[in-house]
C-alpha cells in the first residue's frame, strides 16, 4: 500500500540574493495560500546556498532577508514553521542516506548542475552535484506530500520521487515515503527577465534592470518596467497573438498573475493598445502589490533579533517532525540506535 499518512507541505528558498517578483509569484504567494490548508514547513536553505561560495557575513543577512520576505508576504510563523535548514540537522543526516540511494546516472541528468557548474565542471563543489539529493531530504524528512515551487524545480521534484520510490522498494517499506506532488501550475510559475524574454528572472542576473525586487520602490519599478524590452507592435487581442513575442507575453503574464486575470482577460482590456499605455498600468499594479510587502520587509529587517528568534523556534518545531523520520529511517536501514 502506498503512503497513507497526513498531507504536509515543504518548500525552501536559497539565501543567495534578494527576493524578486519571480520568487513571489512562483513560490511565496503559494505558501501564503497553503498555510490555511495544510501543515506547512518553509525553510531557508542555507546548506544549499553554500554549494557555491557565500560570504559568511552576507549569508546571515540573506538568511534573515528570506525569513523576513516569507513573513512580509503573509506567511504566519505561528501557523507555518519558518526555519533555517542548518538549524535542523536531520536534513543533512537523511541526505547522506539518500546519497547512497540515488544513482550517479540520475544526478548526471540534472540540468541545473550543468547550468550552474558551467564549462569548468571539475572545479564545481561536490555539494553542487549532490544538491538535488539534499533537496529530496528536505522534502522527505517531513514526508511532505506537496511542494510549491516554480517551474525550474520540476526535474528536482522528479528526482525526489525517484529517491522515495527506490528507498521504499529497496527496504521493502512501500508506504514509508510519499511520492511527493510538485505544485507548479498556475500563473507566475515562470517569470522571465525584463531584458530578455528567453531568460528567467533571477537573483543573479548581471543587469539589475532585468529583475524586480520585493524591496524596489514604486519609482524603481516604474523605471524598470518602462525600460523593459518589448517590440514595436501593439498588444494583440487574443493570446495566439503572443506567440513569438516572449517579452510581451511575459508582461501580460505578470499583469494577469497579479490581477488574478487570465491572459485572455488582460488582452480583452489592453488588446490593440501600445506599450505606452500598458506599461504604466502594469507598473501601477506591480507597485500596488509589492509596495506594502516591501515596506513590511524593511520593517522586519530592522529587527534581526526577532527574525533569529522566529527561525530558532521554527527549527525546534520542524526538528520534532524531522527527528522522528530520521529515527524511523535508521531503524529501517539497520543502524544501531
Ligand atoms: P531560487 O531563487 O532559485 O532559490 O528559487 C526559489 C523559488 O522561487 C523556487 O520555488 C523557484 O522555482 C521560484 N522561482 C525562482 N525564479 C523564478 C521565476 N523567474 N519565475 C517563477 N518562479 C521562480
Ligand atoms: N532548489 C530550490 C531552488 O533553487 C531550493 C530548494 C531547496 C527547495 N530545497 C528545497 C525547494 C525543497 C523546494 C523544496 O529554488
CSV table of N, CA, C and O and ligand atoms in Angstrom, one decimal, residues 11-28 30-31 45 66 70 112 116 131 135 147-154 183-184 187-193 199-204 250, ligand 1:
chain,number,residue,atom,x,y,z
A,11,UNK,N,8.6,23.7,1.5
A,11,UNK,CA,9.3,24.3,0.4
A,11,UNK,C,10.5,25.1,0.9
A,11,UNK,O,10.6,25.3,2.2
A,12,UNK,N,11.4,25.5,0.1
A,12,UNK,CA,12.6,26.3,0.5
A,12,UNK,C,13.1,27.2,-0.5
A,12,UNK,O,12.9,27.1,-1.7
A,13,UNK,N,13.8,28.3,0.0
A,13,UNK,CA,14.4,29.2,-0.9
A,13,UNK,C,15.8,29.5,-0.5
A,13,UNK,O,16.1,29.5,0.7
A,14,UNK,N,16.8,29.6,-1.4
A,14,UNK,CA,18.2,29.8,-1.1
A,14,UNK,C,18.4,31.2,-0.6
A,14,UNK,O,18.0,32.1,-1.3
A,15,UNK,N,19.2,31.4,0.4
A,15,UNK,CA,19.6,32.7,0.8
A,15,UNK,C,20.8,33.2,0.0
A,15,UNK,O,21.9,33.4,0.6
A,16,UNK,N,20.6,33.4,-1.3
A,16,UNK,CA,21.8,33.7,-2.1
A,16,UNK,C,21.6,35.0,-2.9
A,16,UNK,O,22.3,35.3,-3.8
A,17,UNK,N,20.6,35.8,-2.4
A,17,UNK,CA,20.4,37.1,-3.1
A,17,UNK,C,19.0,37.6,-2.7
A,17,UNK,O,18.3,37.0,-1.8
A,18,UNK,N,18.6,38.8,-3.3
A,18,UNK,CA,17.4,39.4,-2.8
A,18,UNK,C,16.2,38.8,-3.5
A,18,UNK,O,16.2,38.4,-4.7
A,19,UNK,N,15.1,38.7,-2.8
A,19,UNK,CA,13.8,38.1,-3.3
A,19,UNK,C,13.2,39.0,-4.4
A,19,UNK,O,13.2,40.2,-4.2
A,20,UNK,N,12.7,38.3,-5.4
A,20,UNK,CA,12.2,39.1,-6.6
A,20,UNK,C,10.8,38.6,-6.9
A,20,UNK,O,10.3,37.7,-6.3
A,21,UNK,N,10.3,39.3,-7.9
A,21,UNK,CA,8.9,39.0,-8.4
A,21,UNK,C,8.7,37.6,-8.8
A,21,UNK,O,7.6,37.0,-8.5
A,22,UNK,N,9.7,37.0,-9.4
A,22,UNK,CA,9.6,35.5,-9.8
A,22,UNK,C,9.5,34.6,-8.5
A,22,UNK,O,8.6,33.7,-8.5
A,23,UNK,N,10.3,34.9,-7.5
A,23,UNK,CA,10.2,34.1,-6.3
A,23,UNK,C,8.8,34.3,-5.6
A,23,UNK,O,8.2,33.4,-5.1
A,24,UNK,N,8.3,35.6,-5.7
A,24,UNK,CA,7.0,35.9,-5.1
A,24,UNK,C,5.9,35.1,-5.8
A,24,UNK,O,5.1,34.4,-5.2
A,25,UNK,N,5.8,35.2,-7.2
A,25,UNK,CA,4.7,34.6,-7.9
A,25,UNK,C,4.9,33.1,-8.0
A,25,UNK,O,3.9,32.4,-8.0
A,26,UNK,N,6.1,32.6,-8.2
A,26,UNK,CA,6.4,31.2,-8.4
A,26,UNK,C,6.3,30.4,-7.1
A,26,UNK,O,5.9,29.2,-7.1
A,27,UNK,N,6.6,31.1,-6.0
A,27,UNK,CA,6.7,30.3,-4.7
A,27,UNK,C,6.0,30.9,-3.6
A,27,UNK,O,4.9,30.4,-3.1
A,28,UNK,N,6.5,32.1,-3.1
A,28,UNK,CA,6.0,32.6,-1.8
A,28,UNK,C,4.5,32.8,-1.7
A,28,UNK,O,3.8,32.6,-0.7
A,30,UNK,N,2.2,31.2,-3.2
A,30,UNK,CA,1.5,29.9,-3.0
A,30,UNK,C,1.7,29.5,-1.5
A,30,UNK,O,0.7,28.9,-0.9
A,31,UNK,N,2.8,29.8,-0.9
A,31,UNK,CA,3.0,29.4,0.5
A,31,UNK,C,1.8,30.0,1.4
A,31,UNK,O,1.3,29.4,2.3
A,45,UNK,N,17.1,27.7,2.8
A,45,UNK,CA,18.0,26.5,2.6
A,45,UNK,C,19.5,27.0,2.5
A,45,UNK,O,20.1,27.1,1.4
A,66,UNK,N,15.4,36.3,3.7
A,66,UNK,CA,14.4,35.4,3.1
A,66,UNK,C,13.3,35.1,4.2
A,66,UNK,O,12.1,35.1,3.9
A,70,UNK,N,9.2,35.9,3.7
A,70,UNK,CA,8.1,35.0,3.9
A,70,UNK,C,7.1,35.7,4.7
A,70,UNK,O,5.9,35.7,4.4
A,112,UNK,N,20.2,21.6,-13.8
A,112,UNK,CA,20.6,22.8,-13.1
A,112,UNK,C,22.1,22.7,-12.7
A,112,UNK,O,22.8,23.7,-12.7
A,116,UNK,N,24.7,25.5,-13.6
A,116,UNK,CA,25.4,26.2,-12.6
A,116,UNK,C,26.9,26.0,-12.6
A,116,UNK,O,27.7,26.8,-12.3
A,131,UNK,N,23.4,18.4,-4.7
A,131,UNK,CA,22.4,19.4,-4.3
A,131,UNK,C,20.9,18.8,-4.4
A,131,UNK,O,20.2,18.9,-3.4
A,135,UNK,N,18.0,18.3,-1.5
A,135,UNK,CA,16.6,18.8,-1.7
A,135,UNK,C,15.6,17.7,-1.4
A,135,UNK,O,14.5,17.9,-0.8
A,147,UNK,N,4.8,20.1,-2.7
A,147,UNK,CA,5.9,21.1,-2.7
A,147,UNK,C,5.6,22.2,-3.7
A,147,UNK,O,5.7,22.0,-4.9
A,148,UNK,N,5.3,23.4,-3.2
A,148,UNK,CA,5.0,24.6,-4.1
A,148,UNK,C,6.4,25.1,-4.6
A,148,UNK,O,7.2,25.6,-3.7
A,149,UNK,N,6.6,25.2,-5.9
A,149,UNK,CA,7.8,25.7,-6.4
A,149,UNK,C,7.5,26.3,-7.8
A,149,UNK,O,6.5,26.0,-8.4
A,150,UNK,N,8.5,27.0,-8.4
A,150,UNK,CA,8.4,27.5,-9.8
A,150,UNK,C,8.8,26.3,-10.7
A,150,UNK,O,9.3,25.3,-10.3
A,151,UNK,N,8.6,26.6,-12.0
A,151,UNK,CA,8.8,25.5,-13.0
A,151,UNK,C,10.2,25.0,-13.0
A,151,UNK,O,10.4,23.8,-13.4
A,152,UNK,N,11.2,25.8,-12.7
A,152,UNK,CA,12.6,25.4,-12.8
A,152,UNK,C,12.9,24.2,-11.9
A,152,UNK,O,13.9,23.6,-12.1
A,153,UNK,N,12.0,23.9,-10.9
A,153,UNK,CA,12.3,22.9,-10.0
A,153,UNK,C,11.7,21.5,-10.3
A,153,UNK,O,11.8,20.6,-9.6
A,154,UNK,N,11.1,21.5,-11.5
A,154,UNK,CA,10.4,20.3,-11.9
A,154,UNK,C,11.3,19.0,-11.9
A,154,UNK,O,10.9,18.0,-11.3
A,183,UNK,N,3.7,21.4,-6.7
A,183,UNK,CA,2.6,22.3,-7.0
A,183,UNK,C,3.2,23.4,-7.9
A,183,UNK,O,3.8,24.4,-7.3
A,184,UNK,N,3.2,23.3,-9.2
A,184,UNK,CA,3.9,24.2,-10.0
A,184,UNK,C,2.9,25.1,-10.8
A,184,UNK,O,3.1,26.3,-11.0
A,187,UNK,N,-0.6,30.8,-12.7
A,187,UNK,CA,0.1,31.9,-13.4
A,187,UNK,C,1.3,32.3,-12.5
A,187,UNK,O,1.3,32.1,-11.3
A,188,UNK,N,2.4,32.6,-13.1
A,188,UNK,CA,3.6,33.0,-12.4
A,188,UNK,C,4.6,31.9,-12.1
A,188,UNK,O,5.6,32.2,-11.4
A,189,UNK,N,4.4,30.7,-12.7
A,189,UNK,CA,5.3,29.6,-12.5
A,189,UNK,C,6.7,29.9,-13.2
A,189,UNK,O,7.7,29.3,-12.8
A,190,UNK,N,6.7,30.8,-14.2
A,190,UNK,CA,8.0,31.1,-14.8
A,190,UNK,C,7.9,32.5,-15.3
A,190,UNK,O,7.5,32.8,-16.4
A,191,UNK,N,8.5,33.4,-14.5
A,191,UNK,CA,8.5,34.8,-14.8
A,191,UNK,C,9.9,35.1,-15.5
A,191,UNK,O,10.9,34.6,-15.0
A,192,UNK,N,9.9,35.8,-16.6
A,192,UNK,CA,11.1,36.0,-17.3
A,192,UNK,C,11.8,37.3,-17.0
A,192,UNK,O,11.1,38.2,-16.5
A,193,UNK,N,13.0,37.4,-17.4
A,193,UNK,CA,13.8,38.7,-17.2
A,193,UNK,C,13.1,39.8,-18.0
A,193,UNK,O,12.5,39.6,-19.1
A,199,UNK,N,15.2,34.4,-20.9
A,199,UNK,CA,15.9,34.1,-19.7
A,199,UNK,C,15.0,34.3,-18.5
A,199,UNK,O,14.2,35.2,-18.5
A,200,UNK,N,15.1,33.3,-17.5
A,200,UNK,CA,14.2,33.5,-16.4
A,200,UNK,C,14.6,34.7,-15.5
A,200,UNK,O,15.8,34.9,-15.4
A,201,UNK,N,13.7,35.3,-14.8
A,201,UNK,CA,14.0,36.4,-13.9
A,201,UNK,C,14.8,35.7,-12.7
A,201,UNK,O,14.4,34.7,-12.2
A,202,UNK,N,16.0,36.3,-12.4
A,202,UNK,CA,16.8,35.6,-11.4
A,202,UNK,C,17.5,36.6,-10.5
A,202,UNK,O,17.8,37.7,-10.9
A,203,UNK,N,17.9,36.1,-9.3
A,203,UNK,CA,18.6,36.9,-8.3
A,203,UNK,C,20.0,37.2,-8.9
A,203,UNK,O,20.6,38.2,-8.4
A,204,UNK,N,20.5,36.4,-9.8
A,204,UNK,CA,21.9,36.6,-10.2
A,204,UNK,C,22.1,37.2,-11.6
A,204,UNK,O,23.1,37.1,-12.2
A,250,UNK,N,5.5,37.8,-21.5
A,250,UNK,CA,5.9,37.9,-20.1
A,250,UNK,C,5.2,39.0,-19.3
A,250,UNK,O,4.7,38.8,-18.2
B,1,LIG,P1,15.6,30.4,-6.0
B,1,LIG,O1,15.6,31.9,-6.1
B,1,LIG,O2,16.3,29.8,-7.2
B,1,LIG,O3,16.1,29.9,-4.7
B,1,LIG,O4,14.1,29.9,-6.1
B,1,LIG,C1,13.2,30.0,-5.0
B,1,LIG,C2,11.8,29.6,-5.5
B,1,LIG,O5,11.3,30.6,-6.5
B,1,LIG,C3,11.7,28.3,-6.3
B,1,LIG,O6,10.5,27.7,-6.0
B,1,LIG,C4,11.8,28.7,-7.7
B,1,LIG,O7,11.2,27.8,-8.6
B,1,LIG,C5,11.0,30.0,-7.7
B,1,LIG,N1,11.5,30.9,-8.8
B,1,LIG,C6,12.7,31.4,-8.9
B,1,LIG,N2,12.8,32.2,-10.0
B,1,LIG,C7,11.6,32.2,-10.6
B,1,LIG,C8,11.0,32.8,-11.8
B,1,LIG,N3,11.7,33.6,-12.6
B,1,LIG,N4,9.7,32.5,-12.0
B,1,LIG,C9,8.9,31.7,-11.2
B,1,LIG,N5,9.4,31.1,-10.1
B,1,LIG,C10,10.7,31.3,-9.8
